[in-house]
Rosetta silent file (secondary structure, phi, psi, omega in degrees, C-alpha in Angstrom):
SEQUENCE: MTPSRDISRLIEIMAALRAPVTGCPWDLEQNFATIAPYTIEEAYEVVDAITRGDLDDLREELGDLLLQVVYHAQMAEEQKAFAFGDVVEAITRKMIRRHPHVFADKDGNLAPSHVTEVWDRIKAEEKAERAARRPPEETSHKSLLSSVKAGQPALTRAMELQRKASTVGFDWNDPRAVLAKIREEADEIEAALDRNDSEGLAEETGDLLFALVNLARHTNADPEASLRATNAKFERRFAYIERALAAQGRTLEQASLAEMDALWNAAKGDEKTAPTVEKSKQVRR
SCORE:     score description
SCORE:     0.000 S_00000001
   1 L     0.000  116.337  164.789  138.800   95.782   45.443 S_00000001
   2 L     1.863   99.627 -156.434  141.297   96.913   47.666 S_00000001
   3 L   -73.006  153.276  177.797  143.582   94.977   50.549 S_00000001
   4 L  -144.464  154.939  158.102  142.868   95.530   54.113 S_00000001
   5 L   -93.569    5.975  161.917  143.681   95.301   57.689 S_00000001
   6 L   -65.165  110.965  161.244  139.828   94.473   58.335 S_00000001
   7 H   -45.632  -43.269 -131.848  138.979   90.624   59.041 S_00000001
   8 H   -77.019    4.253 -168.336  135.911   91.609   57.882 S_00000001
   9 H   -75.190  -60.813 -165.177  137.744   92.551   53.994 S_00000001
  10 H   -48.328  -60.712  171.145  139.318   88.760   53.965 S_00000001
  11 H   -27.168  -44.629  159.777  135.399   87.771   54.887 S_00000001
  12 H   -94.080   -2.127  123.432  134.320   89.181   51.550 S_00000001
  13 H    -3.705  -84.894 -166.478  137.170   88.059   50.095 S_00000001
  14 H   -75.437  -93.407  171.284  136.373   84.162   50.681 S_00000001
  15 H     4.487  -75.805  163.956  132.483   85.220   50.051 S_00000001
  16 H   -22.897  -52.288  160.764  133.439   86.267   46.548 S_00000001
  17 H   -78.985  -70.453 -154.489  135.413   83.339   45.224 S_00000001
  18 H   -53.964  -22.811 -162.231  132.316   81.064   46.814 S_00000001
  19 L   -51.921  149.084  171.160  129.833   83.401   45.136 S_00000001
  20 L   -76.596 -173.682 -173.299  128.231   80.613   41.850 S_00000001
  21 L    40.811  -69.351  171.771  128.440   81.948   38.717 S_00000001
  22 L   -76.739  -12.112  176.911  131.269   84.915   39.258 S_00000001
  23 L   -49.307 -176.188  164.512  133.635   83.058   41.563 S_00000001
  24 L   -50.731  141.746  152.632  136.554   81.196   41.319 S_00000001
  25 H   -77.513  -25.715 -163.952  135.798   77.739   39.484 S_00000001
  26 H   -90.282  -23.326  150.547  138.279   76.011   41.315 S_00000001
  27 H   -40.754  -37.973 -170.978  137.039   77.967   45.028 S_00000001
  28 H   -75.523  -35.146 -144.558  133.494   76.916   44.128 S_00000001
  29 H   -95.273  -27.048  165.997  134.430   73.241   43.453 S_00000001
  30 L    -8.048  113.761  146.421  135.673   73.075   47.372 S_00000001
  31 L  -139.212  164.370 -173.173  134.865   71.207   50.296 S_00000001
  32 L   -30.293  -22.842 -162.070  135.792   70.616   53.691 S_00000001
  33 L  -105.824  -10.559 -175.009  137.118   67.602   53.046 S_00000001
  34 L   -85.236  -32.130 -179.362  138.892   68.761   50.044 S_00000001
  35 L   -99.231   14.859  171.522  140.418   71.938   51.351 S_00000001
  36 H   -67.075  -43.092  171.898  141.681   70.123   54.450 S_00000001
  37 H   -86.517    6.536  118.804  144.946   69.300   53.730 S_00000001
  38 H    26.298  -82.306 -167.766  145.243   72.783   52.746 S_00000001
  39 H   -63.491  -35.718 -162.298  144.765   73.390   55.840 S_00000001
  40 L  -118.060   -2.849  167.658  147.127   71.056   57.834 S_00000001
  41 L   -76.757  -50.777 -168.129  149.701   72.494   54.696 S_00000001
  42 L  -122.086   25.731  134.196  150.019   76.033   56.161 S_00000001
  43 L   -67.748  -82.438 -178.678  150.135   74.566   59.760 S_00000001
  44 L   -74.657    5.721  138.945  153.253   73.374   59.182 S_00000001
  45 H   -89.686  -11.924  148.173  154.469   75.953   57.274 S_00000001
  46 H   -82.714   18.000  168.485  153.811   78.009   59.736 S_00000001
  47 H   -90.051  -53.120  173.393  155.887   76.101   62.310 S_00000001
  48 H   -43.796  -33.823  151.386  158.118   76.074   59.562 S_00000001
  49 H   -37.404  -66.691 -165.966  158.422   79.602   59.531 S_00000001
  50 H   -63.963  -32.497 -170.134  159.155   79.786   62.821 S_00000001
  51 H   -47.913  -53.357 -168.081  162.181   76.657   62.729 S_00000001
  52 L   -90.711   22.210  170.436  163.963   79.370   60.429 S_00000001
  53 L    29.408   51.119 -170.643  163.042   82.015   62.952 S_00000001
  54 L  -112.558  119.127 -152.450  162.025   84.013   59.520 S_00000001
  55 L   -94.322  -67.495 -135.835  159.495   86.878   61.213 S_00000001
  56 H   -56.823  -58.994  169.031  158.885   88.300   57.651 S_00000001
  57 H   -46.457  -34.327 -175.389  157.570   84.266   56.495 S_00000001
  58 H   -66.184  -29.487  166.033  155.916   83.870   59.361 S_00000001
  59 H   -52.005  -37.382 -167.631  153.434   86.839   58.582 S_00000001
  60 H   -85.016  -23.051  179.268  152.848   85.774   55.589 S_00000001
  61 H   -68.556  -27.161  172.538  151.700   81.878   56.670 S_00000001
  62 H   -39.527  -35.731 -164.449  149.924   83.601   59.555 S_00000001
  63 H   -76.301  -45.224  170.319  147.872   84.904   56.868 S_00000001
  64 H   -67.764  -47.430  153.329  147.269   81.567   54.951 S_00000001
  65 H   -32.535  -35.043 -165.994  146.434   79.853   57.744 S_00000001
  66 L  -123.499   22.526  160.592  143.678   82.057   58.721 S_00000001
  67 L  -113.663   24.782 -153.396  142.259   82.299   55.301 S_00000001
  68 H  -116.396  -41.644 -176.079  142.368   78.658   55.624 S_00000001
  69 H   -58.246  -52.607 -168.605  139.853   79.302   59.081 S_00000001
  70 H   -40.146  -64.257 -164.910  138.157   81.968   56.981 S_00000001
  71 H   -56.475  -32.493  164.771  137.199   79.332   53.762 S_00000001
  72 H   -52.283  -55.494  175.202  135.973   76.760   56.288 S_00000001
  73 H   -70.275    2.733 -162.203  133.448   79.080   57.661 S_00000001
  74 H   -93.007  -36.222 -170.571  132.613   80.457   54.658 S_00000001
  75 H   -77.159  -49.523 -171.351  131.347   76.797   53.245 S_00000001
  76 H   -50.196  -27.377 -161.410  129.497   76.424   56.546 S_00000001
  77 H   -71.632  -41.159 -168.147  127.568   79.734   56.219 S_00000001
  78 H   -60.492  -53.393  161.057  126.584   78.222   52.967 S_00000001
  79 H   -46.004  -35.450  169.679  125.299   75.292   54.872 S_00000001
  80 H    88.090   19.225  176.314  123.472   77.748   57.388 S_00000001
  81 L   -82.718  -65.692 -178.352  125.616   75.457   59.846 S_00000001
  82 L  -146.422  157.577  155.798  127.974   78.592   61.243 S_00000001
  83 L  -111.165  163.025  149.576  129.524   81.454   60.488 S_00000001
  84 H   -10.158  -67.212 -161.062  133.098   83.255   60.667 S_00000001
  85 H   -57.897  -24.896  175.144  131.676   85.413   63.575 S_00000001
  86 H   -69.459  -32.155 -176.744  130.552   81.848   65.365 S_00000001
  87 H   -80.415  -64.491  151.845  133.900   80.711   65.196 S_00000001
  88 H    -0.905  -74.609 -167.490  135.318   84.301   66.941 S_00000001
  89 H   -31.607  -88.803 -119.043  132.119   83.529   69.415 S_00000001
  90 H   -83.294  -76.831 -178.718  133.027   80.214   70.474 S_00000001
  91 H   -14.044  -79.469  179.107  137.051   80.530   70.760 S_00000001
  92 H   -39.634  -47.420  153.085  136.819   83.894   72.736 S_00000001
  93 H   -46.137  -49.542  156.812  134.446   81.955   75.016 S_00000001
  94 H   -52.910  -72.685 -169.952  136.512   79.381   75.793 S_00000001
  95 H   -67.285  -16.787  156.936  139.392   81.333   76.477 S_00000001
  96 H   -59.919  -48.279  152.021  137.853   82.980   78.774 S_00000001
  97 H   -20.042  -63.839 -161.482  136.184   80.108   80.201 S_00000001
  98 L   -96.611   21.136  178.931  139.658   78.519   80.783 S_00000001
  99 L  -136.941  112.038  142.975  141.385   81.774   82.341 S_00000001
 100 L  -130.628   55.521  155.449  138.917   82.900   85.233 S_00000001
 101 L  -118.442   -4.826 -147.499  142.663   83.826   87.204 S_00000001
 102 L  -135.930  -81.902   96.091  142.966   86.089   84.232 S_00000001
 103 L    53.353  -49.537  178.301  139.354   86.833   83.687 S_00000001
 104 L   -28.341  144.092  114.971  137.484   86.606   87.019 S_00000001
 105 L   -31.560  -73.279 -172.030  134.579   89.280   87.631 S_00000001
 106 L   -82.729 -159.837 -179.979  135.840   89.446   91.378 S_00000001
 107 L   -99.507   88.712 -177.015  139.675   88.753   92.575 S_00000001
 108 L   -77.191   -7.783 -178.561  140.116   85.478   91.041 S_00000001
 109 L   -33.969  140.228  143.198  143.692   85.041   90.808 S_00000001
 110 L  -150.377  178.039 -150.527  145.713   81.773   91.076 S_00000001
 111 L   -81.420  163.616  175.389  148.440   80.516   92.265 S_00000001
 112 H   -25.397  -75.535 -109.814  151.235   79.565   88.936 S_00000001
 113 H   -91.803  -15.371 -146.192  150.734   75.788   90.373 S_00000001
 114 H  -107.777  -39.453  163.561  147.355   75.917   90.373 S_00000001
 115 H   -25.808  -46.373 -171.511  146.551   76.646   86.718 S_00000001
 116 H  -104.977   -4.037  139.165  146.920   74.162   84.506 S_00000001
 117 H   -56.733  -44.670 -168.094  144.451   72.026   87.482 S_00000001
 118 H   -87.233  -31.976 -147.470  141.830   74.570   86.761 S_00000001
 119 H   -83.655  -81.213  178.073  142.780   74.439   82.734 S_00000001
 120 H   -47.485  -40.623  169.025  142.540   70.499   82.578 S_00000001
 121 H   -60.873  -42.303 -165.696  139.384   70.800   84.664 S_00000001
 122 H   -85.031  -89.105 -173.636  137.488   73.391   82.473 S_00000001
 123 H   -32.689  -29.188 -172.493  138.893   71.166   78.912 S_00000001
 124 H   -87.518 -133.832 -137.354  136.993   68.041   80.719 S_00000001
 125 H   -23.102  -39.754  162.328  133.622   69.897   81.678 S_00000001
 126 H   -70.763  -83.366  179.450  133.547   71.124   77.729 S_00000001
 127 H   -16.829  -71.538 -146.497  134.372   68.095   76.440 S_00000001
 128 H   -63.987  -40.666  137.699  131.825   66.220   78.397 S_00000001
 129 H    19.841 -108.662  153.426  129.877   69.152   76.919 S_00000001
 130 H   -71.037  -37.788  174.532  130.234   68.045   73.215 S_00000001
 131 H  -114.102   16.915  116.617  129.742   65.129   73.898 S_00000001
 132 L   -47.399  -21.499  160.844  126.484   65.335   75.369 S_00000001
 133 L   -71.957   -9.292 -164.179  125.343   67.451   72.078 S_00000001
 134 L  -119.055  145.421 -139.147  126.095   64.681   69.712 S_00000001
 135 L   -95.663  149.295 -154.388  123.224   61.972   69.375 S_00000001
 136 H   -31.585  -16.612 -174.039  123.242   58.883   71.165 S_00000001
 137 H  -120.722   28.713  167.979  124.833   56.693   68.889 S_00000001
 138 H  -101.787    1.191  174.054  128.543   58.875   68.415 S_00000001
 139 L  -132.614    0.646  162.006  128.529   58.334   72.450 S_00000001
 140 L   -29.564  -76.121 -154.838  127.209   54.750   72.538 S_00000001
 141 L  -112.138  153.585  178.540  130.980   53.087   72.836 S_00000001
 142 L  -143.220   90.207  174.869  133.928   55.324   75.011 S_00000001
 143 L   -75.834  121.860  155.584  137.307   53.324   73.914 S_00000001
 144 L   -22.039  -56.311  153.340  140.279   54.519   75.747 S_00000001
 145 L   -50.487  -10.967 -167.288  141.253   56.147   72.680 S_00000001
 146 L   -67.404  -51.809  173.871  138.419   57.946   71.734 S_00000001
 147 L   -18.926  -52.094  179.001  140.132   61.128   73.422 S_00000001
 148 L   -65.519  145.055 -171.875  143.428   61.352   70.961 S_00000001
 149 L   -86.059  140.243  150.381  142.027   63.860   68.249 S_00000001
 150 L   -50.905  -95.799 -166.132  141.534   62.728   64.860 S_00000001
 151 L   -96.220   87.040  172.612  143.134   65.318   63.070 S_00000001
 152 L   -66.983 -164.999  156.836  146.473   65.243   64.317 S_00000001
 153 L  -107.389  153.741 -175.977  149.030   64.380   61.587 S_00000001
 154 L   -28.493  -76.454 -152.397  149.786   60.691   61.695 S_00000001
 155 L   -69.282  -33.315  143.820  152.782   60.256   63.237 S_00000001
 156 H    -5.596  -82.550 -166.093  151.540   62.464   65.716 S_00000001
 157 H   -57.568  -36.478  176.870  148.730   60.823   66.112 S_00000001
 158 H   -87.832  -14.378 -160.795  150.456   57.307   66.619 S_00000001
 159 H   -74.335  -41.346  170.488  152.675   58.124   69.364 S_00000001
 160 H   -89.416   22.604 -179.709  149.515   58.987   71.078 S_00000001
 161 H  -107.183  -43.669  164.976  147.461   56.558   70.794 S_00000001
 162 H   -65.971  -17.639 -174.623  150.051   54.667   71.728 S_00000001
 163 L   -79.222   18.176  169.124  151.199   56.308   74.814 S_00000001
 164 L   -88.632  -67.223  178.553  146.984   55.677   76.039 S_00000001
 165 L   -96.423   60.288  147.626  147.144   52.046   76.148 S_00000001
 166 L  -111.667    0.669  155.545  150.247   51.744   77.359 S_00000001
 167 L   -43.225  -56.179 -161.426  148.021   53.152   80.300 S_00000001
 168 L   -94.950   -0.944 -172.670  146.743   50.082   80.596 S_00000001
 169 L    84.620   19.273  174.583  149.777   47.866   79.973 S_00000001
 170 L   -97.408  102.964 -175.069  149.175   47.486   75.998 S_00000001
 171 L   167.723  136.273  166.988  153.088   48.079   75.577 S_00000001
 172 L   -61.092   87.080 -171.905  156.460   46.806   75.157 S_00000001
 173 L   -53.172  -27.929 -164.124  158.814   47.009   78.178 S_00000001
 174 L  -131.852  121.696  156.234  161.997   46.787   76.011 S_00000001
 175 H   -45.602  -42.344  166.553  163.082   48.635   73.039 S_00000001
 176 H   -55.802   -3.939  174.087  164.585   45.318   71.445 S_00000001
 177 H   -96.611  -43.531  157.708  160.744   43.838   71.382 S_00000001
 178 H   -35.713  -79.626 -155.233  159.926   47.402   69.131 S_00000001
 179 L   -74.813    2.061  166.105  162.323   46.382   66.958 S_00000001
 180 H   -69.325  -50.840  166.179  161.919   43.028   66.810 S_00000001
 181 H   -30.496  -95.123  158.485  158.426   44.008   65.614 S_00000001
 182 H    33.644  -95.761  168.650  160.397   46.150   63.260 S_00000001
 183 H   -62.421  -42.652 -152.217  161.978   43.346   61.312 S_00000001
 184 H   -73.015  -43.158  163.930  158.965   41.009   61.559 S_00000001
 185 H   -71.711   -9.787 -170.810  157.224   43.962   59.427 S_00000001
 186 H   -90.116  -39.889  150.572  159.711   44.889   57.154 S_00000001
 187 H   -26.641 -112.743 -160.057  159.611   40.660   56.181 S_00000001
 188 H   -10.645 -113.510 -142.610  155.794   41.257   55.571 S_00000001
 189 H   -26.770  -44.666 -165.556  156.526   44.154   53.229 S_00000001
 190 H   -64.952  -38.923 -136.296  158.932   41.794   51.386 S_00000001
 191 H   -82.975  -65.674  159.485  157.174   38.763   51.502 S_00000001
 192 H    -8.847  -57.636  175.948  153.829   41.489   50.127 S_00000001
 193 H   -82.489   -9.276  139.974  156.424   42.193   47.261 S_00000001
 194 H   -17.240  -78.571 -151.425  156.574   39.178   46.671 S_00000001
 195 H   -95.179  -22.774  173.658  153.051   37.988   45.923 S_00000001
 196 L    80.782   29.338 -161.210  152.913   41.714   43.912 S_00000001
 197 L  -127.197   92.904 -164.282  150.319   42.227   46.114 S_00000001
 198 H   -50.688  -67.152 -142.915  149.939   46.617   45.966 S_00000001
 199 H   -57.864  -46.622  146.417  146.920   46.939   48.737 S_00000001
 200 H    -8.130  -90.418  126.989  149.140   44.617   50.838 S_00000001
 201 H    31.704  -97.760 -170.001  151.918   46.889   50.078 S_00000001
 202 H   -31.303  -78.236  171.007  150.219   49.628   51.907 S_00000001
 203 H   -37.383  -70.997 -173.162  149.003   48.095   54.518 S_00000001
 204 H   -64.827  -13.648  167.200  151.989   46.767   55.646 S_00000001
 205 H   -78.884  -12.352 -178.523  154.241   49.613   55.241 S_00000001
 206 H   -96.871  -15.661  145.540  151.891   51.918   57.708 S_00000001
 207 H   -38.272  -70.797  169.649  152.230   49.031   59.716 S_00000001
 208 H   -17.645  -45.470 -163.768  156.017   49.783   59.790 S_00000001
 209 H   -88.132  -12.478  149.307  155.728   52.975   60.124 S_00000001
 210 L   -37.415 -110.804 -128.661  153.408   52.097   63.399 S_00000001
 211 L   -36.730  -68.963  150.084  156.153   50.599   64.399 S_00000001
 212 H   -36.546  -35.230 -168.491  158.877   52.939   64.179 S_00000001
 213 H   -73.521  -32.500 -147.658  156.666   55.806   65.454 S_00000001
 214 H   -65.333  -58.646 -150.771  156.233   52.979   68.720 S_00000001
 215 H   -64.799  -28.372  162.886  160.563   52.599   68.575 S_00000001
 216 H   -65.692  -37.529  164.417  160.649   56.506   68.835 S_00000001
 217 H   -49.381  -68.334 -168.492  158.318   56.713   71.614 S_00000001
 218 L   -67.923    6.088 -157.667  160.355   53.583   73.687 S_00000001
 219 L  -128.051   -3.783 -154.882  163.695   56.060   72.873 S_00000001
 220 L    50.377   46.968 -178.069  162.323   59.623   73.545 S_00000001
 221 L  -141.007  135.883 -137.846  162.917   60.885   70.492 S_00000001
 222 L   -83.231   85.095  175.416  160.266   63.023   68.847 S_00000001
 223 H  -103.104   -3.452  163.356  159.266   61.538   65.399 S_00000001
 224 H   -50.208  -68.873 -162.223  157.754   63.973   63.695 S_00000001
 225 H   -46.597  -16.517 -151.714  160.685   66.265   65.031 S_00000001
 226 H   -87.312  -43.000 -167.584  163.345   63.587   64.038 S_00000001
 227 H   -80.254  -16.509 -172.668  162.233   62.787   60.375 S_00000001
 228 H   -84.708   27.209  147.696  161.880   66.572   59.653 S_00000001
 229 H  -105.293  -28.891 -164.436  165.860   66.768   60.423 S_00000001
 230 H   -85.586  -11.034  148.827  166.650   64.026   58.557 S_00000001
 231 H   -61.508  -40.197 -169.339  164.614   65.665   55.767 S_00000001
 232 H   -66.421  -40.433  175.400  166.607   68.946   56.189 S_00000001
 233 H   -58.960  -47.696  170.497  169.950   66.075   56.365 S_00000001
 234 H   -40.650  -55.559  145.429  168.664   64.867   52.924 S_00000001
 235 H   -58.638  -20.070 -164.290  168.537   68.044   51.501 S_00000001
 236 H   -73.185  -88.809 -178.505  171.808   69.231   52.799 S_00000001
 237 L    -3.356  -23.788  179.114  172.978   66.336   51.191 S_00000001
 238 L   -95.285  -54.620  146.709  171.424   66.589   47.757 S_00000001
 239 H   -20.769  -60.580  162.608  172.921   69.915   47.584 S_00000001
 240 H   -84.642   10.942  133.275  176.363   68.865   47.547 S_00000001
 241 H   -66.074  -20.800 -179.750  175.492   66.810   44.870 S_00000001
 242 H   -47.649  -79.468  162.752  174.412   69.237   43.121 S_00000001
 243 H     6.853  -80.326  167.014  177.427   71.305   43.962 S_00000001
 244 H   -43.851  -69.188 -169.877  179.622   68.639   43.006 S_00000001
 245 H   -66.391  -61.806 -177.613  178.353   68.126   39.778 S_00000001
 246 L   -46.736 -151.700  130.410  177.371   71.891   38.612 S_00000001
 247 L   106.092  -57.027  170.716  181.241   72.069   40.022 S_00000001
 248 L   -53.831  -25.797 -140.464  182.057   69.395   36.874 S_00000001
 249 L    71.246   16.160 -129.212  179.817   71.074   34.397 S_00000001
 250 L  -136.814  137.128  171.969  177.775   68.536   34.690 S_00000001
 251 L   -88.226 -178.733  156.926  173.608   67.992   35.543 S_00000001
 252 L   -59.571  -61.809 -176.118  171.817   65.564   37.757 S_00000001
 253 L   -52.862  -68.434  168.032  170.216   63.843   34.343 S_00000001
 254 L   -78.981    1.485  145.451  173.958   62.960   33.469 S_00000001
 255 L  -107.769  128.537 -124.716  175.011   61.324   36.479 S_00000001
 256 L  -107.965  140.786  176.220  174.769   57.497   36.914 S_00000001
 257 H   -30.754  -46.610 -161.679  173.217   56.434   40.119 S_00000001
 258 H   -78.814  -39.384  164.032  176.639   54.963   41.415 S_00000001
 259 H   -54.742  -44.700  153.140  178.224   58.512   41.063 S_00000001
 260 H   -54.250  -64.304 -168.013  175.465   60.169   42.942 S_00000001
 261 H   -68.470  -14.885  179.870  175.686   57.850   45.781 S_00000001
 262 H   -97.094   -5.202  154.124  179.448   58.255   45.943 S_00000001
 263 H   -53.924  -48.245  177.541  178.818   61.816   46.060 S_00000001
 264 L   -84.935   49.748  156.097  176.236   61.679   48.935 S_00000001
 265 L  -138.673    5.455  174.401  178.498   59.104   51.205 S_00000001
 266 L  -101.505  -50.566  139.981  181.095   61.725   50.309 S_00000001
 267 H   -16.269  -59.228 -136.592  178.461   64.391   51.721 S_00000001
 268 H  -109.763  -53.025  173.228  178.049   62.118   54.931 S_00000001
 269 H   -74.850  -38.296  145.826  181.912   62.451   55.425 S_00000001
 270 H   -31.697  -57.262 -113.189  181.992   66.643   55.537 S_00000001
 271 H  -111.919  -15.616  168.803  179.581   66.658   57.334 S_00000001
 272 H   -60.567  -41.695 -174.943  181.367   63.685   60.002 S_00000001
 273 H  -117.798   12.905  142.026  184.620   65.950   60.213 S_00000001
 274 L   -33.412  131.796  137.706  182.393   69.116   60.078 S_00000001
 275 L  -115.736 -174.028 -166.059  182.893   70.796   63.168 S_00000001
 276 H   -51.623  -48.040  153.576  180.542   70.748   66.184 S_00000001
 277 H   -44.831  -31.406  171.918  179.549   74.394   65.796 S_00000001
 278 H   -42.011  -92.497  167.138  179.591   73.892   62.274 S_00000001
 279 H   -40.050  -21.775  165.632  177.058   70.967   62.083 S_00000001
 280 H   -91.728  -40.135  147.919  174.606   72.588   64.733 S_00000001
 281 H   -10.961  -57.264  177.622  174.480   75.322   61.829 S_00000001
 282 H   -60.736  -64.728 -156.432  173.456   73.036   59.110 S_00000001
 283 H   -69.536   -2.841  164.478  170.855   71.580   61.155 S_00000001
 284 L  -104.960    9.636  166.903  168.996   75.014   61.909 S_00000001
 285 L   -58.119    0.000    0.000  169.580   75.568   57.993 S_00000001
C-alpha cells in the first residue's frame, strides 16, 4: 500500500489494521478505553512541538493525532455507531452554525464584539440539544459541575471544577488558607505511610494534588504550564549531572546519591548566576 495525501487512504489503512484474521494483532485487541490514553498523549505532543517551535515535528504530531481520530472512528464504524464521514459532517455543521457572520446566506456580518456572544449562545443551544438526546436517567440530576468536561487532563479539570464551585462562594478567600490545607493533606499522607495504607496513600496524594491546583488558581498560576516548566527544569539540571559525571569519566550508576545531589545544587547555582537572557533561552529549550 503506497502513501497518499488523500484521507481515504489513511482510513483504508486503519480498516486493514483492524481487519479480523489479517489485521495487526495489537490493533485488533484495542478498544475506545485502551486507545484514549494515546489520544491524550498525542495531543500533548502536538502542544510540545508548538512550544518548541518545531514545525517539522508539528506536521508529524498532527498526523499522529489525526490517526487517533481515524482509529476511534473505525472502531465506532465496526459497532455500526458512526463512521469517519459522520465525524467530518458533525464538525463542519458545527463550524458553519457557530460562524453565521462568515457563512450566512445573506449579509450576516457581525461586529467583532458580538462574535463571542453569538458563539456562546450557539454552544449553549448545542449543549441543550445533546442533553435532550440523552436517556432521561442521564439528565435527571443537573449539578453545577456537570458542565466541566470529563475528558480534560486531570490538573486542568481540577482547576475548572474549583472555578465553577467558587462561583457560588464555595472557596477560600486567602491563599494562605489553601496553604494550610496543603499542610493538612501532607500530614494525612504521613499518617497513611505510618499505617502502610497503599490505598489511603493514593487517595491522600490525589487530595494533595487537588489542593496544590487550588493554590495555583489562587495565585493566578496555570498548573499545567507550571508543571511543564518544572519538568523542563528537572531535565535541564539532570542533564547537568550527566555532563559533569561524563567529564570525570564516570556514569550515573557509579555516582552516589550524595554526589548527584551536590551536582544538582551546583546546577541550581549556575542557573541563579546565569544572565537573564540566557535563562529565558533555557526555559524555551
